[in-house]
Coordinates of C-alpha atoms and ligand atoms in Angstrom, one line a residue:
X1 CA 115.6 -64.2 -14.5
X2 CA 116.8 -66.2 -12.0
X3 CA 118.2 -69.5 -12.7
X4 CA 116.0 -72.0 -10.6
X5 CA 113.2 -70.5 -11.7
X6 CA 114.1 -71.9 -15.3
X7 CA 115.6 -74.4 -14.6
X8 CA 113.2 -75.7 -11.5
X9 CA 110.9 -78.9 -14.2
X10 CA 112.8 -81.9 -15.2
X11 CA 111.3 -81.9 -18.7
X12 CA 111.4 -85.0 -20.4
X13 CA 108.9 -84.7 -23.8
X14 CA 108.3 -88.2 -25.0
X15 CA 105.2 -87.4 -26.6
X16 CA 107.5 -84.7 -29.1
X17 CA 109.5 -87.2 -29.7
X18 CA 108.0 -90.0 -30.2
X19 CA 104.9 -88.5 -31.9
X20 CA 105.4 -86.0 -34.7
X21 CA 102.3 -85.7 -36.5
X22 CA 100.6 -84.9 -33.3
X23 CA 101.3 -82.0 -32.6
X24 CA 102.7 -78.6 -34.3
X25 CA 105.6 -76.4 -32.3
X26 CA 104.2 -73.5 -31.2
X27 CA 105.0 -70.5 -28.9
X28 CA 102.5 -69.1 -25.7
X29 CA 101.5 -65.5 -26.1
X30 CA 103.8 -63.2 -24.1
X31 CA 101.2 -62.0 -21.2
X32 CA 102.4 -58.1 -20.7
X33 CA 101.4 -58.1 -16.8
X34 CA 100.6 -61.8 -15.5
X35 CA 99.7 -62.0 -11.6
X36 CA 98.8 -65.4 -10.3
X37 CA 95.7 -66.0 -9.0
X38 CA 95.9 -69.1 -6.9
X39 CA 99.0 -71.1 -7.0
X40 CA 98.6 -74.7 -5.4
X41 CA 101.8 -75.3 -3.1
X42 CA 100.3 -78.6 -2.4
X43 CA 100.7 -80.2 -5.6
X44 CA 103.7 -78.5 -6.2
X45 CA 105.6 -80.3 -3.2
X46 CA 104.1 -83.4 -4.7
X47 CA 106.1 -82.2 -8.2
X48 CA 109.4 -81.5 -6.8
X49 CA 108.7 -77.4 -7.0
X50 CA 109.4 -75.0 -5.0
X51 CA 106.4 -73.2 -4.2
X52 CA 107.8 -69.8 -3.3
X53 CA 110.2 -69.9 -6.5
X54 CA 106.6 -71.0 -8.8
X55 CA 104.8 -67.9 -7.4
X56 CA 107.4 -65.2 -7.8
X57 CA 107.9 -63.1 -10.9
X58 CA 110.4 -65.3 -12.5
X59 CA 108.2 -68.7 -11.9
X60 CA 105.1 -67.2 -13.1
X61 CA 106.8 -66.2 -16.6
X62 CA 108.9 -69.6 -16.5
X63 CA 105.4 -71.3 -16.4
X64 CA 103.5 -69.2 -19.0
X65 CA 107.2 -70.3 -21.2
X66 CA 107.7 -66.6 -21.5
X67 CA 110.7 -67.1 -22.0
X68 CA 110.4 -71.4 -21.5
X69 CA 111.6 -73.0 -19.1
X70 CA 114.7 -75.4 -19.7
X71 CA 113.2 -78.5 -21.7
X72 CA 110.5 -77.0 -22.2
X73 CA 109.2 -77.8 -25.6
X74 CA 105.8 -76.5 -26.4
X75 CA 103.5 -78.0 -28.8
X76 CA 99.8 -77.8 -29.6
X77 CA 98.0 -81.3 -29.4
X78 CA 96.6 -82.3 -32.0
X79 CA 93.2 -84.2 -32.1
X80 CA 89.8 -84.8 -33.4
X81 CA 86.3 -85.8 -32.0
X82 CA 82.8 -86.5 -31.5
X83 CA 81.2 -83.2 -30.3
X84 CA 77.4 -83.7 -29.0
X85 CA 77.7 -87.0 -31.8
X86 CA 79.0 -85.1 -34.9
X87 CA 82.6 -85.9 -35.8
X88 CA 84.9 -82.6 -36.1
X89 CA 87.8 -84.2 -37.9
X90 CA 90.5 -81.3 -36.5
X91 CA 90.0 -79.6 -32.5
X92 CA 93.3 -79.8 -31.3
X93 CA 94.8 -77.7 -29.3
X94 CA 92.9 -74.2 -29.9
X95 CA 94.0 -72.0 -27.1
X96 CA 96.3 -74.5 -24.9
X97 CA 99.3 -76.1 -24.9
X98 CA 101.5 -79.0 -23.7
X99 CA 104.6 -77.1 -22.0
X100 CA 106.6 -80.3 -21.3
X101 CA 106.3 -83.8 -19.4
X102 CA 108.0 -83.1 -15.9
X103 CA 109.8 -86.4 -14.0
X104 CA 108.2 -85.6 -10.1
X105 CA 110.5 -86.9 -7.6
X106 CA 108.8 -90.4 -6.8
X107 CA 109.1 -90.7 -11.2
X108 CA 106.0 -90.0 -12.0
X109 CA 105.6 -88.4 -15.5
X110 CA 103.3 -85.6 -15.9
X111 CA 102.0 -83.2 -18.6
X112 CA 102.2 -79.9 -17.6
X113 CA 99.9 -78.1 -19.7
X114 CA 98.6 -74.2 -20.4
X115 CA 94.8 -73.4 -21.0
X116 CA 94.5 -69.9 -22.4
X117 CA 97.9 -69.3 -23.8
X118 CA 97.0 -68.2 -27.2
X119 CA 96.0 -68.7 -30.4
X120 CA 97.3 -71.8 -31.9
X121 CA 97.1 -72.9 -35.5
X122 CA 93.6 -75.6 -34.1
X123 CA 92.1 -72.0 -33.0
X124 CA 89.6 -71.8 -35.8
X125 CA 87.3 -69.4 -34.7
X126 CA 88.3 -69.0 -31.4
X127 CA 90.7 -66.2 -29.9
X128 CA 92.8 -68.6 -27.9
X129 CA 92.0 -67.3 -24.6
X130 CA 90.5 -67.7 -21.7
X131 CA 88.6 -66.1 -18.7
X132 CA 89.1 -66.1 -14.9
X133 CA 85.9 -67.6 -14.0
X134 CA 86.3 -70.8 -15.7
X135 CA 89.5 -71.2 -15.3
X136 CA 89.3 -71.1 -11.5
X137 CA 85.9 -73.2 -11.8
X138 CA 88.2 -75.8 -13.2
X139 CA 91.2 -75.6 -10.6
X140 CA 88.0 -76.0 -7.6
X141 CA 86.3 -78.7 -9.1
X142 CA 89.8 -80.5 -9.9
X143 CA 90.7 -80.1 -6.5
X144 CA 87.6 -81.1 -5.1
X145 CA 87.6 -84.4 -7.3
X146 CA 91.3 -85.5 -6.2
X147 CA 89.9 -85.1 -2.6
X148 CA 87.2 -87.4 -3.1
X149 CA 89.8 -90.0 -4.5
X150 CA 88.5 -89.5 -8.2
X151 CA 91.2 -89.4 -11.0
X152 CA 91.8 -85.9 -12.8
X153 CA 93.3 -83.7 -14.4
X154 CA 94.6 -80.9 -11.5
X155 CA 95.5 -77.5 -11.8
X156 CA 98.9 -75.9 -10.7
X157 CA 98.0 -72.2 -11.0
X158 CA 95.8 -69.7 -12.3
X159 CA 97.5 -66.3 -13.7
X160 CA 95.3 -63.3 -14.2
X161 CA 97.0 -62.0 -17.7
X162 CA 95.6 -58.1 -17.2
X163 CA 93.8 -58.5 -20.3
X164 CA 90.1 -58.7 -21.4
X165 CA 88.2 -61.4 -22.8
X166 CA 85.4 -60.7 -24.4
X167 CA 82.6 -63.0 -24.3
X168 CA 78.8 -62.3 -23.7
X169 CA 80.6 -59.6 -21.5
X170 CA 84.3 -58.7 -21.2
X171 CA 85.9 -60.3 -18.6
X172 CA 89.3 -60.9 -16.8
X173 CA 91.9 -63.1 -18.8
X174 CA 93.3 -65.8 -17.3
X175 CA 95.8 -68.8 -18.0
X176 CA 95.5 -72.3 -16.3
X177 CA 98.5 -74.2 -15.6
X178 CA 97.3 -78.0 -15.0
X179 CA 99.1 -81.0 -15.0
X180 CA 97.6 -84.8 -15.8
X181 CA 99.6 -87.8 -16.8
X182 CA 98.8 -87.3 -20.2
X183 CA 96.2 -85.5 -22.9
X184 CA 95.8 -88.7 -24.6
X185 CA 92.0 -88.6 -25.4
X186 CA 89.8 -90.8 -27.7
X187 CA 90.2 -88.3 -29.8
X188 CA 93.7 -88.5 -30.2
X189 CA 93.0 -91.9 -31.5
X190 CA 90.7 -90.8 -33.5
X191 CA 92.9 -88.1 -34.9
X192 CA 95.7 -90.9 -35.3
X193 CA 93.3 -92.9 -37.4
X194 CA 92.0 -90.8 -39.4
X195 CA 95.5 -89.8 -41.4
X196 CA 95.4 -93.7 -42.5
X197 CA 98.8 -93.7 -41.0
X198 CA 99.1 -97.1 -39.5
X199 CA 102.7 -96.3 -38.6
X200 CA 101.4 -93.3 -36.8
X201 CA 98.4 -95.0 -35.3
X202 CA 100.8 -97.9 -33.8
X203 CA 103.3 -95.5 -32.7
X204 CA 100.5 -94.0 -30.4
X205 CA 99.3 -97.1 -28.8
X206 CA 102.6 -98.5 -28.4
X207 CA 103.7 -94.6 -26.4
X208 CA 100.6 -94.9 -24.3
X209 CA 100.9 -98.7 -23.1
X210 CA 104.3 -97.5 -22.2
X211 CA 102.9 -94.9 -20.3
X212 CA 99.7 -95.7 -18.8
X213 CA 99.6 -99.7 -18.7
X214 CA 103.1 -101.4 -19.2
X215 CA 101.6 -104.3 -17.6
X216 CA 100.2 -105.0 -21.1
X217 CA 103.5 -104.0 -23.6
X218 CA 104.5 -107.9 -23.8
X219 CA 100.7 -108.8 -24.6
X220 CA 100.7 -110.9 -28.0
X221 CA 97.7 -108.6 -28.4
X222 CA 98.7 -105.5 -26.8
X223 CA 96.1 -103.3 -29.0
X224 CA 93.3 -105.2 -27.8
X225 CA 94.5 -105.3 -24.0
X226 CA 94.7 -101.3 -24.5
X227 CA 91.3 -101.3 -25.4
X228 CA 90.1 -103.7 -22.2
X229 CA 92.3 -101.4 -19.8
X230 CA 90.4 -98.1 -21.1
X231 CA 87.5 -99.5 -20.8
X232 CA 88.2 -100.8 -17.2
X233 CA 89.5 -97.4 -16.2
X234 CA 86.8 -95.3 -18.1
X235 CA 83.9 -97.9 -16.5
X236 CA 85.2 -97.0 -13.0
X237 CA 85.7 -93.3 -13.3
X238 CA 81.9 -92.9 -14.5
X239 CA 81.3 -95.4 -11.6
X240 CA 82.5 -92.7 -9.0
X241 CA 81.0 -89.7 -10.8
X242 CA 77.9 -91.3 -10.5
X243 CA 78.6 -92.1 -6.7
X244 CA 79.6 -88.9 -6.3
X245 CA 76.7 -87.2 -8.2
X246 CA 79.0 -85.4 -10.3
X247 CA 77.4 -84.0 -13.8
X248 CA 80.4 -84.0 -16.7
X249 CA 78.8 -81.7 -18.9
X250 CA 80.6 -82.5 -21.9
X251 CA 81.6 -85.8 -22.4
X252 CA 82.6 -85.6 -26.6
X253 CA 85.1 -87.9 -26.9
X254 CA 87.8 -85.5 -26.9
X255 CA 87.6 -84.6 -23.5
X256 CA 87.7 -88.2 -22.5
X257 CA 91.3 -89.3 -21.7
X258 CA 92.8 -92.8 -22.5
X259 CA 94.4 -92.7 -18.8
X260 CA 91.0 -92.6 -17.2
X261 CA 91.4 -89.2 -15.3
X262 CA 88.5 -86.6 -15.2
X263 CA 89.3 -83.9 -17.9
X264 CA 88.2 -80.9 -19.5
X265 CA 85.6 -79.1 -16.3
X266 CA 83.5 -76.7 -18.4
X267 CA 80.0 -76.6 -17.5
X268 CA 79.7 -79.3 -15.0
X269 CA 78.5 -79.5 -11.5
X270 CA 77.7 -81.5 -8.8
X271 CA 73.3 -82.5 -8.3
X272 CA 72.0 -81.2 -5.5
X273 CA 68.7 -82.3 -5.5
X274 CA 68.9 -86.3 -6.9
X275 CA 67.6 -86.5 -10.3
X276 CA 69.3 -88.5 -13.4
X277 CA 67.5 -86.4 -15.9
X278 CA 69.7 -83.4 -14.4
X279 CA 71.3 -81.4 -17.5
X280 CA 73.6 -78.6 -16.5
X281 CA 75.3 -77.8 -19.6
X282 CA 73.6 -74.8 -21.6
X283 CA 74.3 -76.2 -24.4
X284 CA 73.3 -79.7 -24.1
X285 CA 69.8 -79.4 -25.6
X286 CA 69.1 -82.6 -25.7
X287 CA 70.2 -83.7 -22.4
X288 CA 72.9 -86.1 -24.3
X289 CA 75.0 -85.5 -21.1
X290 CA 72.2 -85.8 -18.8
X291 CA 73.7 -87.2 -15.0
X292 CA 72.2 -90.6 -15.5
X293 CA 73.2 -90.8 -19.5
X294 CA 77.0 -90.9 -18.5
X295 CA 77.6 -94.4 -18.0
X296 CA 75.6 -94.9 -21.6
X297 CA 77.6 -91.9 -23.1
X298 CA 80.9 -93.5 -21.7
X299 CA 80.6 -96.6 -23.6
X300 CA 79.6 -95.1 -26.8
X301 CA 82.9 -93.3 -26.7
X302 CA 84.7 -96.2 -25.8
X303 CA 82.8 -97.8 -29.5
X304 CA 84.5 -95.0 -31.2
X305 CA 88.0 -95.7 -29.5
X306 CA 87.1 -99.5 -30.4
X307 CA 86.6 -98.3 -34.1
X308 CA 90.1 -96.5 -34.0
X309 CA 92.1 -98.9 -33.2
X310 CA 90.2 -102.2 -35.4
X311 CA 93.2 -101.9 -37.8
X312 CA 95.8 -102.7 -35.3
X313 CA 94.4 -105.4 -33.2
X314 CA 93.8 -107.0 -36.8
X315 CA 97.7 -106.2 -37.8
X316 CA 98.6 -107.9 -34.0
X317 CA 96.1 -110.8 -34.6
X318 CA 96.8 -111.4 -37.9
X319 CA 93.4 -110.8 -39.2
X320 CA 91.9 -108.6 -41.6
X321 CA 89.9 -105.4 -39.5
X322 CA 86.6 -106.9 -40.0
X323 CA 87.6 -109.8 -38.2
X324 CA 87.9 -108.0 -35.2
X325 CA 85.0 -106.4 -35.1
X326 CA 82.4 -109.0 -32.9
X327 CA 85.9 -110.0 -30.5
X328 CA 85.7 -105.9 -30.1
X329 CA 81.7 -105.4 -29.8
X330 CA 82.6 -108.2 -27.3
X331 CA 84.3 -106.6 -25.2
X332 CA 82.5 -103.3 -25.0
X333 CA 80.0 -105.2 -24.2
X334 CA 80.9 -106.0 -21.1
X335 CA 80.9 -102.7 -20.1
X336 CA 77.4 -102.5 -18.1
X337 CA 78.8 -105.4 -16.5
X338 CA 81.8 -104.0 -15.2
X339 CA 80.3 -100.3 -14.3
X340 CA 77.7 -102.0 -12.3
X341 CA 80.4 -103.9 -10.3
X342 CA 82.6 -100.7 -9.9
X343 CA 79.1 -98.6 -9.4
X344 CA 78.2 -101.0 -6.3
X345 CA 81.8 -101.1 -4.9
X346 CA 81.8 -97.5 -4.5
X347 CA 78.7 -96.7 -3.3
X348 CA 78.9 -100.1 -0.8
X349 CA 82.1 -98.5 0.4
X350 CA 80.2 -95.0 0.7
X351 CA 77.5 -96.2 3.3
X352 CA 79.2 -98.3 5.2
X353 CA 78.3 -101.8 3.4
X354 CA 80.4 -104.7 3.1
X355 CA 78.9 -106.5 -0.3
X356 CA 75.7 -109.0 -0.2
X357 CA 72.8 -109.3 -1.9
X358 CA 71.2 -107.5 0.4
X359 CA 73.5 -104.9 0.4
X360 CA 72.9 -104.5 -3.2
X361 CA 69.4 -104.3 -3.3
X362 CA 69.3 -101.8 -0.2
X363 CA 71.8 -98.7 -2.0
X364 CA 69.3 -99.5 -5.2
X365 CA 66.3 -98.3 -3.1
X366 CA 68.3 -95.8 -1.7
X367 CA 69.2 -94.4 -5.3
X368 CA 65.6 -95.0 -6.1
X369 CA 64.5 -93.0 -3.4
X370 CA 66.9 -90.4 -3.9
X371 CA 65.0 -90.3 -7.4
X372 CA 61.5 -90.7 -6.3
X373 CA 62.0 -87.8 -3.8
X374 CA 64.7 -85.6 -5.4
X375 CA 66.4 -85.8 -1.9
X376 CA 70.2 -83.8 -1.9
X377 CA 72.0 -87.8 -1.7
X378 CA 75.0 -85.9 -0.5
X379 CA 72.9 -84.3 2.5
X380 CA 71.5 -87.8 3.1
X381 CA 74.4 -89.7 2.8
X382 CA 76.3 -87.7 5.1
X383 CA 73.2 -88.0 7.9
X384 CA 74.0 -91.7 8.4
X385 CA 77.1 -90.5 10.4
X386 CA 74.6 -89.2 13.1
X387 CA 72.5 -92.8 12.6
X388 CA 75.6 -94.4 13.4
X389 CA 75.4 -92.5 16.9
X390 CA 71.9 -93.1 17.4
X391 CA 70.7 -89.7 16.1
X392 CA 68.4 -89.8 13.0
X393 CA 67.7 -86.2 13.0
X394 CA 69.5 -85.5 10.1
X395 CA 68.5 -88.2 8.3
X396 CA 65.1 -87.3 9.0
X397 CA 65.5 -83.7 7.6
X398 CA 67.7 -84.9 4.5
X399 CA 65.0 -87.4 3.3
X400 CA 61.8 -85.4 3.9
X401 CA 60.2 -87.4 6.8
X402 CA 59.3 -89.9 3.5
X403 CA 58.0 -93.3 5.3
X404 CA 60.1 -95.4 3.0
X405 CA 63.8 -93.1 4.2
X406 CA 62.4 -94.6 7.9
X407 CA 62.6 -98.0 6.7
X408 CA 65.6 -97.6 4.5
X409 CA 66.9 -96.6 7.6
X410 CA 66.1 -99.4 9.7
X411 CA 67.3 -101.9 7.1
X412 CA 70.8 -99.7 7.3
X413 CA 71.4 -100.3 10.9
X414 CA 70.8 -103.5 10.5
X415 CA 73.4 -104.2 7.9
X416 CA 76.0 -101.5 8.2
X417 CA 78.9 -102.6 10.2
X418 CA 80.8 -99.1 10.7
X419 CA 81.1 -96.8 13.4
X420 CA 80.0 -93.3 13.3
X421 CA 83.9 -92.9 13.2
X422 CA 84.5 -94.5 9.9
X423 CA 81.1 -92.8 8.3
X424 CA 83.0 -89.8 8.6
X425 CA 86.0 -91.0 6.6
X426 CA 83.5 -92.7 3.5
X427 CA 81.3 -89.8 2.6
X428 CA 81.6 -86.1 2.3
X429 CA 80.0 -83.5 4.0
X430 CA 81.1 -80.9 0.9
X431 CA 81.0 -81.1 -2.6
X432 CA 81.4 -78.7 -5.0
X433 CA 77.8 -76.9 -4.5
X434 CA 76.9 -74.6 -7.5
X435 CA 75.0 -71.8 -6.0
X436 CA 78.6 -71.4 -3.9
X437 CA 80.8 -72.3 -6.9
X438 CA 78.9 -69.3 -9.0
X439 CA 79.1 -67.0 -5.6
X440 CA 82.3 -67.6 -5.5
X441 CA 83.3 -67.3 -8.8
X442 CA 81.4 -64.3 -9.4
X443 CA 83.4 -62.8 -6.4
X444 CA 86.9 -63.5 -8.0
X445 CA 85.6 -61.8 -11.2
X446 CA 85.3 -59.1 -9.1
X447 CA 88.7 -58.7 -7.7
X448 CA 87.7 -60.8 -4.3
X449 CA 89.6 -64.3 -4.1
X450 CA 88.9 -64.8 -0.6
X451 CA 85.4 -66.4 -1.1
X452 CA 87.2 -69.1 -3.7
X453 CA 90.0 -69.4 -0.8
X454 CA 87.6 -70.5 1.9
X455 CA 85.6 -72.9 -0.9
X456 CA 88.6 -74.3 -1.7
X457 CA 89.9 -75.1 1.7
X458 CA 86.7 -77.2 2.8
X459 CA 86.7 -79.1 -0.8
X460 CA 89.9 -79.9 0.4
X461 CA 89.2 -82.2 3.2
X462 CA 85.4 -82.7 2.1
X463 CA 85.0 -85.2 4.7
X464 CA 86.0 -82.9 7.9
X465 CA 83.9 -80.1 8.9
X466 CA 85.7 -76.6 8.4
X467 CA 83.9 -73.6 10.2
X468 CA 81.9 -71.6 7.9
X469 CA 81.5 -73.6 5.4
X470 CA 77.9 -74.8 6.3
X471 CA 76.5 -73.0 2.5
X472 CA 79.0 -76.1 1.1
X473 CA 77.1 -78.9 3.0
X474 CA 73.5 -77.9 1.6
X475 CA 71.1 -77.1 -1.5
X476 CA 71.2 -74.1 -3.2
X477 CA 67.9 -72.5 -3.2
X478 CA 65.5 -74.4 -5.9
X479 CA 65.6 -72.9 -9.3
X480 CA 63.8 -75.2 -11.9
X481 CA 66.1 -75.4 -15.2
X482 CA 69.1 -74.1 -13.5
X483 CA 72.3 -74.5 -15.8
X484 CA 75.6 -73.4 -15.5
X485 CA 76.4 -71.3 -18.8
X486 CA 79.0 -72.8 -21.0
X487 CA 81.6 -70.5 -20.7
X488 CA 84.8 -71.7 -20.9
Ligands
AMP501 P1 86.5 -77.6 -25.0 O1 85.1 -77.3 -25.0 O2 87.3 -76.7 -24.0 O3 86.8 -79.0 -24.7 O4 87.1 -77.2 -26.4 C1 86.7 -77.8 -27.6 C2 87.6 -77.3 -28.7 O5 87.5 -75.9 -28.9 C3 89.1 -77.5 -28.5 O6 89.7 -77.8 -29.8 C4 89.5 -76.2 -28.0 O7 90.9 -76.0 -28.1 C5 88.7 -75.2 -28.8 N1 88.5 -73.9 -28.1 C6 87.7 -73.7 -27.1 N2 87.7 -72.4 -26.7 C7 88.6 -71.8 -27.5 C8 89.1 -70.5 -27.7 N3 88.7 -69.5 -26.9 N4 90.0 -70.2 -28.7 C9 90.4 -71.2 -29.5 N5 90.0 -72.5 -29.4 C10 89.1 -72.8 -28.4
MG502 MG1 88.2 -80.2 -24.4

């Protein structure tokens, strides 16, 4: 092997060492024939890699840490969590692991992290893999997301392994490489607490103010501030998904991160057709994760973070835990409040409105016509480009020829205060579409990457038109009860 293809990440693992008890060691599965899939030279610029050096023999084995890297020092995470509202007390890690936190070149720290490597000693049942199709549903949708200016989780590459999976069928294997600035989840906390180590417990949220909000480390009470800054971060990321239309799919509050990016893409998609009861996970039987449950969902999870970490802001206070309890409830709170006003800011900003009370009022109705008439919002949205320009064709087609979209309309023009120009620039014309997500997912199971290619490209620059990617800009055909099946 050659030597910059080991020695190409600047490792440094602060979460190893400042954290033992949260993780285990452990080794990635040696992968007999790995081929990568899709290797995103994009992000790895952004990283300081050399893309050529990641996607040749020796990078693709230095990533899979077969043999590791230099610094390199893999570990399975360990955490807990609410899944669909029962606690597991151990997840963890099952079939992923942290490879190492890489320095980028502008010092930005960064897990870099394997899905699929293995089994780990958190597998329980599971057999510690993973198969093509989700794993390149997650590097689309991840890209798609960081185009549209939401915070996630990204994926680096995806390696076919050669080997089967077996699921409901037997399918290609496949290992995701992603990077995030940390896997700090609720969960984590929860894990944390639940060992009744305060030492342990304190050690976390002092290593994650230091990483994500150092603004707060000289707080008197730095435990509470964490818990204000998660929930400001967690409030606006649900703010955009809901902007956006974008359908989590499993929010338990281990895939919800304490840095506020979008984590964890297993059965999630974007609406077409504008509906808030809109369940897309198989799984979710009770619609917990329905679209319009999210910012609800969001701030029960952020109670359960609040419950984790009561024992500390007591210890910083001074107080006994109970004490802190109604300054805590206080706080969460005032999470409508602060959704709403990062709801409104980004949906203001999407059509073109600067903020008034009018303003307010009018992107309500629009939401509530969306609703009444299960109109494609992203279709609609988009259409007001061609309003701007004194063409309401579009607009006319996206909302039906409904009377109340031709007074919306009128009310629009009479507020908005943008060109046609910087319409463009505010909304997309692609997102993320699942009847072409599943074509072309279904096409790279086959052998055929080209399809995910092309998807990928337009998702890239989801607010410039790219030839022949029309399929992209409108409603699948309508199938009642559509979900996307679990697998992940
Ligand atoms: P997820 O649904 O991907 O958020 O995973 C929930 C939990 O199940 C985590 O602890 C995962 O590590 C674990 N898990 C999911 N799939 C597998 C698998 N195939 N093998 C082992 N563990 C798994
Ligand atoms: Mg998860």
């Amino acid at each position: 092997m050659t030597r910059t293809a080991l020695e190409m990440f600047r490792f440094d693992n602060s979460f190893v060492r400042d954290l033992p008890g949260l993780y285990q060691w452990w080794q990635a599965e040696s992968v007999t024939n790995p081929t990568p899939v899709v290797v995103n030279a994009a992000l790895a610029t952004e990283l300081g890699l050399d893309p050529e050096v990641l996607s040749a023999p020796d990078g693709i084995r230095a990533l899979l840490a077969d043999p590791a890297p230099a610094g390199a020092e893999p570990v399975a995470l360990a955490y807990a969590g609410h899944q669909f509202g029962s606690y597991s007390p151990r997840l963890g890690d099952g079939r992923a692991l942290l490879l190492g936190e890489m320095i980028t070149p502008d010092g930005q720290r960064l897990d870099v992290h394997l899905k699929g490597s293995g089994r780990t000693p958190f597998a329980r049942g599971g057999d510690g893999r993973a198969a093509l199709g989700p794993m390149l549903r997650e590097y689309l949708m991840g890209e798609a997301m960081h185009a549209l200016g939401v915070p996630t989780t990204r994926a680096l590459a995806v390696i076919a392994t050669g080997e089967d999976v077996r699921r409901e069928t037997t399918l290609p294997g496949a290992v995701l490489v992603r990077v995030a600035s940390s896997h700090i989840r609720v969960g984590t906390f929860q894990f944390a607490a639940a060992t009744g180590d305060l030492d342990l417990l304190s050690a976390l949220a002092t290593h994650t103010i230091a990483r994500h909000y150092p603004s707060i480390a000289s707080s008197s009470t730095p435990t509470f501030a964490l818990f204000e800054q998660v929930l400001t971060v967690q409030a606006d990321l649900v703010a955009r998904w809901m902007t956006w239309g974008f359908i989590h799919g499993v929010l338990n509050t281990d895939n919800v991160t304490i840095s506020g990016e979008t984590i964890d893409y297993g059965p999630c998609a974007f609406m077409d057709r504008y509906d808030q009861a809109t369940v897309f996970s198989s799984i979710d039987h009770g619609g917990r994760y329905a679209f319009g449950n999210q910012p609800g969902i969001t701030q029960w999870n952020l109670a359960r973070f609040a419950e984790t970490l009561l024992a500390l802001m007591a210890a910083d206070a001074g107080v006994d835990p109970e004490a802190m309890v109604e300054p805590a409830s206080e706080v969460l709170g005032t999470f409508s409040d602060v959704f709403s006003e990062r709801w409104h800011a980004h949906m203001l900003h999407r059509v073109g409105l600067d903020d008034s009370a009018d303003a307010r009022t009018l992107v309500a109705d629009l939401v509530a016509m969306a609703q009444a008439h299960q109109l494609d919002l992203t279709m609609a949205v988009r259409a007001l480009v061609d309003v701007a320009d004194g063409d309401t064709r579009a607009w006319e087609h996206a909302t039906l020829g409904a009377d109340d979209a031709e007074q919306w309309v009128h009310r629009w023009q009479s507020l908005a205060r943008v060109d046609a120009g910087a319409m463009r620039g505010r909304t997309p014309v692609y997102v993320p579409r699942n009847h072409e997500v599943e074509r072309v997912l279904a096409a790279a199971t086959d052998g055929d990457i080209t399809p995910f290619m092309q998807v990928l490209d337009a998702l890239t620059s989801p607010f410039d038109v790219t030839a022949g990617a029309e399929a992209l800009a409108t409603p699948g055909p309508d199938a009642p009860g559509y979900r996307t099946f679990c697998g992940t």
